[in-house]
Amino acid sequence: MNNKLMNKQSTVALKPLILEESTKKIREISRRTA
């Protein structure tokens, strides 16, 4: 098993989730300040 390849795949899979979470947080903050 290539460990580097596994890590790369999991990072790619996680990136959209992290983006979604940060987008939600930014929207919440902008709603509060607006």
Coordinates of N, CA and C in Angstrom, one line a residue:
M1 N 0.8 -1.2 0.0 CA 0.0 0.0 0.0 C 0.9 1.3 0.0
N2 N 0.5 2.2 -0.9 CA 1.3 3.4 -0.9 C 0.6 4.4 0.0
N3 N 1.2 4.7 1.1 CA 0.6 5.6 2.1 C 0.4 7.0 1.6
K4 N 1.4 7.5 0.9 CA 1.3 8.9 0.4 C 0.0 9.0 -0.5
L5 N -0.2 8.0 -1.4 CA -1.3 8.0 -2.3 C -2.6 8.1 -1.4
M6 N -2.7 7.2 -0.4 CA -3.9 7.2 0.5 C -4.1 8.5 1.1
N7 N -3.1 9.2 1.6 CA -3.2 10.5 2.2 C -3.7 11.5 1.2
K8 N -3.2 11.5 0.0 CA -3.6 12.4 -1.0 C -5.1 12.2 -1.3
Q9 N -5.6 11.0 -1.4 CA -7.0 10.7 -1.8 C -7.9 11.2 -0.7
S10 N -7.5 11.0 0.6 CA -8.4 11.4 1.7 C -8.4 12.9 1.8
T11 N -7.3 13.6 1.5 CA -7.3 15.0 1.5 C -8.2 15.6 0.5
V12 N -8.1 15.0 -0.7 CA -9.0 15.5 -1.8 C -10.5 15.2 -1.5
A13 N -10.8 14.1 -0.8 CA -12.1 13.8 -0.4 C -12.6 14.8 0.7
L14 N -11.7 15.2 1.5 CA -12.1 16.1 2.6 C -12.2 17.6 2.2
K15 N -11.5 18.0 1.2 CA -11.5 19.4 0.9 C -12.9 20.0 0.6
P16 N -13.7 19.3 -0.2 CA -15.1 19.9 -0.4 C -15.9 20.0 0.9
L17 N -15.7 19.1 1.8 CA -16.4 19.2 3.1 C -15.9 20.4 3.9
I18 N -14.6 20.6 3.9 CA -14.1 21.7 4.6 C -14.5 23.0 4.0
L19 N -14.5 23.1 2.7 CA -15.0 24.3 2.0 C -16.5 24.6 2.4
E20 N -17.3 23.5 2.4 CA -18.7 23.7 2.7 C -18.9 24.2 4.1
E21 N -18.1 23.7 5.0 CA -18.2 24.1 6.4 C -17.8 25.6 6.6
S22 N -16.7 25.9 6.0 CA -16.3 27.3 6.1 C -17.2 28.3 5.4
T23 N -17.9 27.9 4.3 CA -18.8 28.7 3.6 C -20.0 28.9 4.5
K24 N -20.5 27.9 5.2 CA -21.6 28.0 6.1 C -21.3 29.0 7.2
K25 N -20.1 28.9 7.8 CA -19.7 29.7 8.9 C -19.7 31.2 8.4
I26 N -19.1 31.4 7.3 CA -19.0 32.8 6.7 C -20.4 33.4 6.5
R27 N -21.3 32.6 6.0 CA -22.7 33.0 5.8 C -23.4 33.4 7.1
E28 N -23.1 32.5 8.1 CA -23.7 32.8 9.5 C -23.2 34.1 10.0
I29 N -21.9 34.3 9.9 CA -21.3 35.5 10.5 C -21.8 36.8 9.7
S30 N -21.9 36.7 8.4 CA -22.4 37.8 7.6 C -23.8 38.1 7.9
R31 N -24.6 37.1 8.2 CA -26.0 37.3 8.6 C -26.1 38.1 9.9
R32 N -25.3 37.7 10.9 CA -25.3 38.3 12.2 C -24.9 39.8 12.1
T33 N -23.9 40.1 11.3 CA -23.4 41.4 11.2 C -24.3 42.3 10.4
A34 N -25.0 41.7 9.4 CA -25.8 42.5 8.5 C -27.0 43.1 9.3

